[in-house]
Amino acid sequence: MKKLQISLSCGDYDRTRAILDGRAQIEGCEVVTAAIEPEEAFHRAFRYQEFDVTEISMSSHMMTTARGDNEYIGIPAFISRVFRQSGIYVRTDRGINTPQDLKGKTIGVPEYQITANVWIRGILKDEYGLEPRDVKWVRGGIEEPGRGERSPIVLDDDIDLTQIPDDKTLSQMLEDGEIDSYIGARAPSCFLRGAPNVGRLFGDYIEAEKDYFRRTRIFPIMHMVGIRKSLVEQHPWLPVSVYKAFIKSKEMAIHELNEICHLAVTLPWMVHHLNEAKALMGDDYWPFGMENNRHTIETFARYHYDQGLSKRLVKPEELFHPAALDLSKI
């Protein structure tokens, strides 16, 4: 029988590499892969629907689901998760020593809708009482001028969001003192090269993130996997086949991390770091599946709605193809 040819785009992570190199195959499919940066995958997927299977932003998927105009249906393979207390950068000469000190300040974002920033704004409100309406937001490229939202957004009138000039970048504006803070998934280059008066709000962000997990049991989800809806309508078996391949790929990555004979990652104590993560977060510290992540998804949905990105509160079940939530058991 002839196999279905599909295109797949995602980041080249250890947990996706077995799909990209063919060790974890998608049943019934011949896969043409494109290992690209997530921002590019999102832009090409949400603007032009270029890929059959793709890494997608949790935030953009939730927003388009709430509007009813999403072209992709998700499977609960969460291929990117990151704690985000590390993603708040500030001018150290503005008296910003605590999250509450951000009130009234100007904060740069590459896009208001990106998942990392939804988490950061939600954490700032839940943990420190800082409302999104308490600051002025400016949007633009981190390193390249002219960046906008990948999918159209309409925010409440009390959210102060403006686009920066087309000849400016957020990193340069932070270095020059034109903005007080920047939040995002990527560290700005001015911070990486040690520009004066630029630092993280949470200096010991690892301890802040561990404390956050101990209290909330949340390991923030950033990206999931989406499949083109039109393709699923023609081939209803596809979501489960894709999901099984991503499960297998993740399992292979975790197995390799635990190999002390020959380290899979260029870090001297990788196995020790793996065991530390398991001691804090449990053996399945990077869980797939909706029920295993219901609390995390519901928290994110609440943040998304509160921040004006979703016009209604989205239920976790709406994000995923139902067959991927009911795998067979032996």
GROMACS .gro file of C-alpha atoms in nm:
model
  330
    1MET     CA    1   0.000   0.000   0.000
    2LYS     CA    2   0.129   0.345  -0.086
    3LYS     CA    3   0.220   0.557   0.213
    4LEU     CA    4   0.075   0.901   0.278
    5GLN     CA    5   0.336   1.170   0.213
    6ILE     CA    6   0.326   1.446   0.474
    7SER     CA    7   0.542   1.746   0.562
    8LEU     CA    8   0.656   1.799   0.920
    9SER     CA    9   0.828   2.098   1.081
   10CYS     CA   10   0.961   2.127   1.434
   11GLY     CA   11   1.268   2.224   1.628
   12ASP     CA   12   1.564   1.988   1.634
   13TYR     CA   13   1.530   1.890   2.001
   14ASP     CA   14   1.654   1.569   2.157
   15ARG     CA   15   1.288   1.470   2.211
   16THR     CA   16   1.201   1.519   1.841
   17ARG     CA   17   1.527   1.405   1.683
   18ALA     CA   18   1.422   1.044   1.639
   19ILE     CA   19   1.134   1.161   1.421
   20LEU     CA   20   1.358   1.394   1.222
   21ASP     CA   21   1.621   1.125   1.159
   22GLY     CA   22   1.369   0.848   1.092
   23ARG     CA   23   1.425   0.625   1.398
   24ALA     CA   24   1.070   0.698   1.521
   25GLN     CA   25   0.850   0.660   1.218
   26ILE     CA   26   0.491   0.775   1.174
   27GLU     CA   27   0.283   0.471   1.081
   28GLY     CA   28   0.155   0.477   0.727
   29CYS     CA   29   0.348   0.791   0.633
   30GLU     CA   30   0.644   0.902   0.430
   31VAL     CA   31   0.763   1.214   0.607
   32VAL     CA   32   0.938   1.515   0.456
   33THR     CA   33   1.093   1.697   0.753
   34ALA     CA   34   1.204   2.054   0.807
   35ALA     CA   35   1.400   2.122   1.126
   36ILE     CA   36   1.348   2.495   1.177
   37GLU     CA   37   1.334   2.748   1.459
   38PRO     CA   38   0.993   2.763   1.631
   39GLU     CA   39   0.931   3.127   1.540
   40GLU     CA   40   0.967   3.041   1.173
   41ALA     CA   41   0.745   2.734   1.207
   42PHE     CA   42   0.473   2.939   1.375
   43HIS     CA   43   0.492   3.219   1.120
   44ARG     CA   44   0.466   2.979   0.828
   45ALA     CA   45   0.195   2.768   0.991
   46PHE     CA   46  -0.038   3.035   1.126
   47ARG     CA   47   0.004   3.275   0.834
   48TYR     CA   48   0.018   3.033   0.542
   49GLN     CA   49  -0.058   2.680   0.671
   50GLU     CA   50   0.250   2.546   0.493
   51PHE     CA   51   0.300   2.224   0.689
   52ASP     CA   52   0.085   1.916   0.740
   53VAL     CA   53   0.227   1.848   1.088
   54THR     CA   54   0.401   2.125   1.276
   55GLU     CA   55   0.521   2.255   1.607
   56ILE     CA   56   0.268   2.518   1.713
   57SER     CA   57   0.248   2.785   1.979
   58MET     CA   58   0.016   2.691   2.266
   59SER     CA   59  -0.101   3.052   2.284
   60SER     CA   60  -0.174   3.101   1.915
   61HIS     CA   61  -0.350   2.765   1.896
   62MET     CA   62  -0.567   2.853   2.195
   63MET     CA   63  -0.649   3.195   2.050
   64THR     CA   64  -0.750   3.059   1.709
   65THR     CA   65  -0.946   2.778   1.877
   66ALA     CA   66  -1.142   3.034   2.080
   67ARG     CA   67  -1.218   3.226   1.758
   68GLY     CA   68  -1.306   2.914   1.562
   69ASP     CA   69  -1.065   2.988   1.277
   70ASN     CA   70  -0.778   2.751   1.354
   71GLU     CA   71  -0.647   2.543   1.065
   72TYR     CA   72  -0.476   2.285   1.290
   73ILE     CA   73  -0.594   2.037   1.551
   74GLY     CA   74  -0.356   1.947   1.831
   75ILE     CA   75  -0.216   1.630   1.980
   76PRO     CA   76  -0.093   1.641   2.343
   77ALA     CA   77   0.277   1.605   2.260
   78PHE     CA   78   0.427   1.902   2.441
   79ILE     CA   79   0.765   1.927   2.273
   80SER     CA   80   0.868   2.255   2.437
   81ARG     CA   81   0.834   2.336   2.806
   82VAL     CA   82   1.034   2.602   2.993
   83PHE     CA   83   1.010   2.767   3.332
   84ARG     CA   84   0.986   3.140   3.265
   85GLN     CA   85   1.110   3.327   3.571
   86SER     CA   86   1.434   3.344   3.373
   87GLY     CA   87   1.266   3.542   3.094
   88ILE     CA   88   1.225   3.880   3.266
   89TYR     CA   89   1.503   4.129   3.187
   90VAL     CA   90   1.524   4.475   3.342
   91ARG     CA   91   1.725   4.791   3.355
   92THR     CA   92   1.916   4.762   3.680
   93ASP     CA   93   1.933   5.142   3.717
   94ARG     CA   94   1.555   5.196   3.744
   95GLY     CA   95   1.492   5.068   4.096
   96ILE     CA   96   1.334   4.745   3.971
   97ASN     CA   97   1.422   4.497   4.243
   98THR     CA   98   1.095   4.308   4.279
   99PRO     CA   99   0.815   4.219   4.037
  100GLN     CA  100   0.594   4.483   4.199
  101ASP     CA  101   0.847   4.749   4.093
  102LEU     CA  102   0.743   4.689   3.730
  103LYS     CA  103   0.415   4.874   3.790
  104GLY     CA  104   0.399   5.180   3.568
  105LYS     CA  105   0.705   5.075   3.369
  106THR     CA  106   0.743   5.019   2.993
  107ILE     CA  107   0.800   4.655   2.898
  108GLY     CA  108   0.899   4.529   2.554
  109VAL     CA  109   0.755   4.212   2.400
  110PRO     CA  110   0.832   4.057   2.060
  111GLU     CA  111   0.465   3.961   2.033
  112TYR     CA  112   0.195   4.006   2.294
  113GLN     CA  113   0.050   3.663   2.217
  114ILE     CA  114   0.360   3.444   2.251
  115THR     CA  115   0.320   3.164   2.501
  116ALA     CA  116   0.619   3.257   2.715
  117ASN     CA  117   0.475   3.603   2.776
  118VAL     CA  118   0.130   3.471   2.862
  119TRP     CA  119   0.294   3.258   3.131
  120ILE     CA  120   0.511   3.543   3.258
  121ARG     CA  121   0.220   3.788   3.280
  122GLY     CA  122   0.007   3.524   3.452
  123ILE     CA  123   0.279   3.442   3.704
  124LEU     CA  124   0.337   3.812   3.773
  125LYS     CA  125  -0.033   3.852   3.850
  126ASP     CA  126  -0.088   3.529   4.047
  127GLU     CA  127   0.232   3.544   4.247
  128TYR     CA  128   0.295   3.918   4.284
  129GLY     CA  129  -0.031   4.102   4.210
  130LEU     CA  130   0.100   4.280   3.898
  131GLU     CA  131  -0.182   4.313   3.644
  132PRO     CA  132  -0.114   4.332   3.268
  133ARG     CA  133  -0.302   4.663   3.280
  134ASP     CA  134  -0.047   4.803   3.528
  135VAL     CA  135   0.228   4.849   3.269
  136LYS     CA  136   0.280   4.995   2.923
  137TRP     CA  137   0.362   4.734   2.656
  138VAL     CA  138   0.563   4.797   2.341
  139ARG     CA  139   0.602   4.540   2.065
  140GLY     CA  140   0.865   4.475   1.800
  141GLY     CA  141   1.154   4.258   1.690
  142ILE     CA  142   1.409   4.154   1.950
  143GLU     CA  143   1.704   4.171   1.711
  144GLU     CA  144   1.541   4.254   1.376
  145PRO     CA  145   1.309   4.551   1.317
  146GLY     CA  146   0.953   4.517   1.199
  147ARG     CA  147   0.819   4.212   1.382
  148GLY     CA  148   0.443   4.193   1.439
  149GLU     CA  149   0.190   3.940   1.565
  150ARG     CA  150   0.187   3.607   1.378
  151SER     CA  151  -0.191   3.588   1.412
  152PRO     CA  152  -0.420   3.892   1.445
  153ILE     CA  153  -0.512   3.996   1.800
  154VAL     CA  154  -0.776   4.230   1.941
  155LEU     CA  155  -0.713   4.330   2.301
  156ASP     CA  156  -0.929   4.503   2.559
  157ASP     CA  157  -0.911   4.882   2.552
  158ASP     CA  158  -0.736   4.897   2.891
  159ILE     CA  159  -0.430   4.707   2.758
  160ASP     CA  160  -0.174   4.968   2.650
  161LEU     CA  161   0.016   4.809   2.359
  162THR     CA  162   0.198   5.002   2.086
  163GLN     CA  163   0.431   4.903   1.802
  164ILE     CA  164   0.787   5.035   1.821
  165PRO     CA  165   0.928   5.225   1.520
  166ASP     CA  166   1.033   5.008   1.227
  167ASP     CA  167   1.397   5.110   1.262
  168LYS     CA  168   1.429   4.997   1.626
  169THR     CA  169   1.474   4.668   1.810
  170LEU     CA  170   1.382   4.578   2.167
  171SER     CA  171   1.735   4.470   2.255
  172GLN     CA  172   1.878   4.805   2.149
  173MET     CA  173   1.599   4.996   2.323
  174LEU     CA  174   1.667   4.807   2.647
  175GLU     CA  175   2.041   4.875   2.618
  176ASP     CA  176   1.978   5.244   2.544
  177GLY     CA  177   1.731   5.280   2.831
  178GLU     CA  178   1.431   5.355   2.608
  179ILE     CA  179   1.236   5.077   2.779
  180ASP     CA  180   1.255   4.960   3.140
  181SER     CA  181   1.217   4.587   3.086
  182TYR     CA  182   1.182   4.312   2.829
  183ILE     CA  183   1.006   3.976   2.863
  184GLY     CA  184   1.029   3.689   2.619
  185ALA     CA  185   1.143   3.340   2.536
  186ARG     CA  186   1.481   3.452   2.401
  187ALA     CA  187   1.745   3.644   2.590
  188PRO     CA  188   1.816   3.978   2.421
  189SER     CA  189   2.163   4.012   2.276
  190CYS     CA  190   2.238   4.314   2.493
  191PHE     CA  191   2.207   4.090   2.801
  192LEU     CA  192   2.414   3.811   2.647
  193ARG     CA  193   2.704   4.041   2.571
  194GLY     CA  194   2.692   4.198   2.918
  195ALA     CA  195   2.564   4.548   2.837
  196PRO     CA  196   2.577   4.784   3.137
  197ASN     CA  197   2.263   4.815   3.351
  198VAL     CA  198   2.086   4.517   3.194
  199GLY     CA  199   2.012   4.210   3.405
  200ARG     CA  200   1.754   3.951   3.504
  201LEU     CA  201   1.482   4.041   3.752
  202PHE     CA  202   1.536   3.705   3.921
  203GLY     CA  203   1.911   3.671   3.963
  204ASP     CA  204   1.884   3.316   4.101
  205TYR     CA  205   1.612   3.218   3.859
  206ILE     CA  206   1.671   2.844   3.901
  207GLU     CA  207   1.576   2.854   4.268
  208ALA     CA  208   1.278   3.078   4.187
  209GLU     CA  209   1.161   2.827   3.927
  210LYS     CA  210   1.210   2.526   4.155
  211ASP     CA  211   1.014   2.700   4.429
  212TYR     CA  212   0.737   2.780   4.180
  213PHE     CA  213   0.713   2.414   4.079
  214ARG     CA  214   0.709   2.289   4.439
  215ARG     CA  215   0.414   2.516   4.517
  216THR     CA  216   0.214   2.489   4.192
  217ARG     CA  217   0.326   2.157   4.034
  218ILE     CA  218   0.330   2.345   3.702
  219PHE     CA  219   0.602   2.294   3.439
  220PRO     CA  220   0.486   2.551   3.181
  221ILE     CA  221   0.395   2.419   2.837
  222MET     CA  222   0.519   2.630   2.547
  223HIS     CA  223   0.465   2.438   2.224
  224MET     CA  224   0.259   2.140   2.113
  225VAL     CA  225   0.209   1.960   1.784
  226GLY     CA  226  -0.065   2.046   1.535
  227ILE     CA  227  -0.197   1.857   1.233
  228ARG     CA  228  -0.373   2.025   0.944
  229LYS     CA  229  -0.747   1.978   0.995
  230SER     CA  230  -0.820   1.926   0.627
  231LEU     CA  231  -0.574   1.635   0.621
  232VAL     CA  232  -0.726   1.476   0.932
  233GLU     CA  233  -1.069   1.489   0.771
  234GLN     CA  234  -0.932   1.278   0.485
  235HIS     CA  235  -0.722   1.049   0.709
  236PRO     CA  236  -0.879   1.020   1.057
  237TRP     CA  237  -0.614   0.765   1.164
  238LEU     CA  238  -0.336   1.023   1.133
  239PRO     CA  239  -0.350   1.200   1.476
  240VAL     CA  240  -0.288   0.879   1.672
  241SER     CA  241  -0.011   0.768   1.439
  242VAL     CA  242   0.164   1.105   1.472
  243TYR     CA  243   0.117   1.111   1.849
  244LYS     CA  244   0.261   0.760   1.893
  245ALA     CA  245   0.572   0.862   1.700
  246PHE     CA  246   0.628   1.167   1.921
  247ILE     CA  247   0.581   0.954   2.234
  248LYS     CA  248   0.840   0.707   2.107
  249SER     CA  249   1.082   0.987   2.017
  250LYS     CA  250   1.058   1.138   2.365
  251GLU     CA  251   1.111   0.800   2.530
  252MET     CA  252   1.424   0.746   2.321
  253ALA     CA  253   1.560   1.088   2.424
  254ILE     CA  254   1.506   1.022   2.796
  255HIS     CA  255   1.675   0.682   2.764
  256GLU     CA  256   1.978   0.844   2.600
  257LEU     CA  257   2.001   1.110   2.872
  258ASN     CA  258   2.033   0.835   3.132
  259GLU     CA  259   2.330   0.672   2.957
  260ILE     CA  260   2.638   0.746   3.170
  261CYS     CA  261   2.876   0.537   2.959
  262HIS     CA  262   2.866   0.786   2.671
  263LEU     CA  263   2.696   1.119   2.738
  264ALA     CA  264   2.426   1.219   2.489
  265VAL     CA  265   2.457   1.588   2.578
  266THR     CA  266   2.774   1.796   2.599
  267LEU     CA  267   2.751   1.848   2.974
  268PRO     CA  268   2.972   1.664   3.223
  269TRP     CA  269   2.705   1.582   3.483
  270MET     CA  270   2.404   1.528   3.260
  271VAL     CA  271   2.290   1.209   3.438
  272HIS     CA  272   2.312   1.392   3.769
  273HIS     CA  273   2.095   1.675   3.633
  274LEU     CA  274   1.845   1.417   3.507
  275ASN     CA  275   1.823   1.255   3.850
  276GLU     CA  276   1.786   1.597   4.014
  277ALA     CA  277   1.491   1.673   3.788
  278LYS     CA  278   1.329   1.339   3.870
  279ALA     CA  279   1.379   1.392   4.244
  280LEU     CA  280   1.195   1.725   4.228
  281MET     CA  281   0.939   1.657   3.957
  282GLY     CA  282   0.890   1.280   3.942
  283ASP     CA  283   1.004   1.014   3.698
  284ASP     CA  284   0.776   1.146   3.423
  285TYR     CA  285   0.897   1.503   3.461
  286TRP     CA  286   0.810   1.594   3.099
  287PRO     CA  287   0.461   1.446   3.067
  288PHE     CA  288   0.262   1.413   2.746
  289GLY     CA  289  -0.114   1.363   2.742
  290MET     CA  290  -0.402   1.593   2.831
  291GLU     CA  291  -0.505   1.448   3.168
  292ASN     CA  292  -0.145   1.448   3.294
  293ASN     CA  293  -0.134   1.819   3.209
  294ARG     CA  294  -0.491   1.930   3.280
  295HIS     CA  295  -0.400   2.160   3.569
  296THR     CA  296  -0.125   2.326   3.364
  297ILE     CA  297  -0.347   2.373   3.058
  298GLU     CA  298  -0.639   2.506   3.264
  299THR     CA  299  -0.407   2.755   3.436
  300PHE     CA  300  -0.277   2.873   3.099
  301ALA     CA  301  -0.631   2.901   2.960
  302ARG     CA  302  -0.726   3.120   3.257
  303TYR     CA  303  -0.425   3.345   3.193
  304HIS     CA  304  -0.505   3.360   2.821
  305TYR     CA  305  -0.865   3.466   2.883
  306ASP     CA  306  -0.772   3.714   3.157
  307GLN     CA  307  -0.517   3.881   2.930
  308GLY     CA  308  -0.773   3.936   2.656
  309LEU     CA  309  -0.625   3.694   2.404
  310SER     CA  310  -0.916   3.449   2.421
  311LYS     CA  311  -1.262   3.601   2.414
  312ARG     CA  312  -1.395   3.297   2.599
  313LEU     CA  313  -1.243   3.044   2.838
  314VAL     CA  314  -1.115   2.750   2.633
  315LYS     CA  315  -1.149   2.398   2.772
  316PRO     CA  316  -0.845   2.168   2.737
  317GLU     CA  317  -1.043   1.914   2.534
  318GLU     CA  318  -1.105   2.171   2.260
  319LEU     CA  319  -0.736   2.189   2.172
  320PHE     CA  320  -0.687   1.824   2.077
  321HIS     CA  321  -0.817   1.561   1.841
  322PRO     CA  322  -1.028   1.324   2.056
  323ALA     CA  323  -0.862   1.008   1.925
  324ALA     CA  324  -0.526   1.129   2.061
  325LEU     CA  325  -0.683   1.146   2.408
  326ASP     CA  326  -0.793   0.782   2.406
  327LEU     CA  327  -0.501   0.559   2.311
  328SER     CA  328  -0.553   0.183   2.324
  329LYS     CA  329  -0.410  -0.014   2.615
  330ILE     CA  330  -0.285  -0.372   2.636
   0.00000   0.00000   0.00000
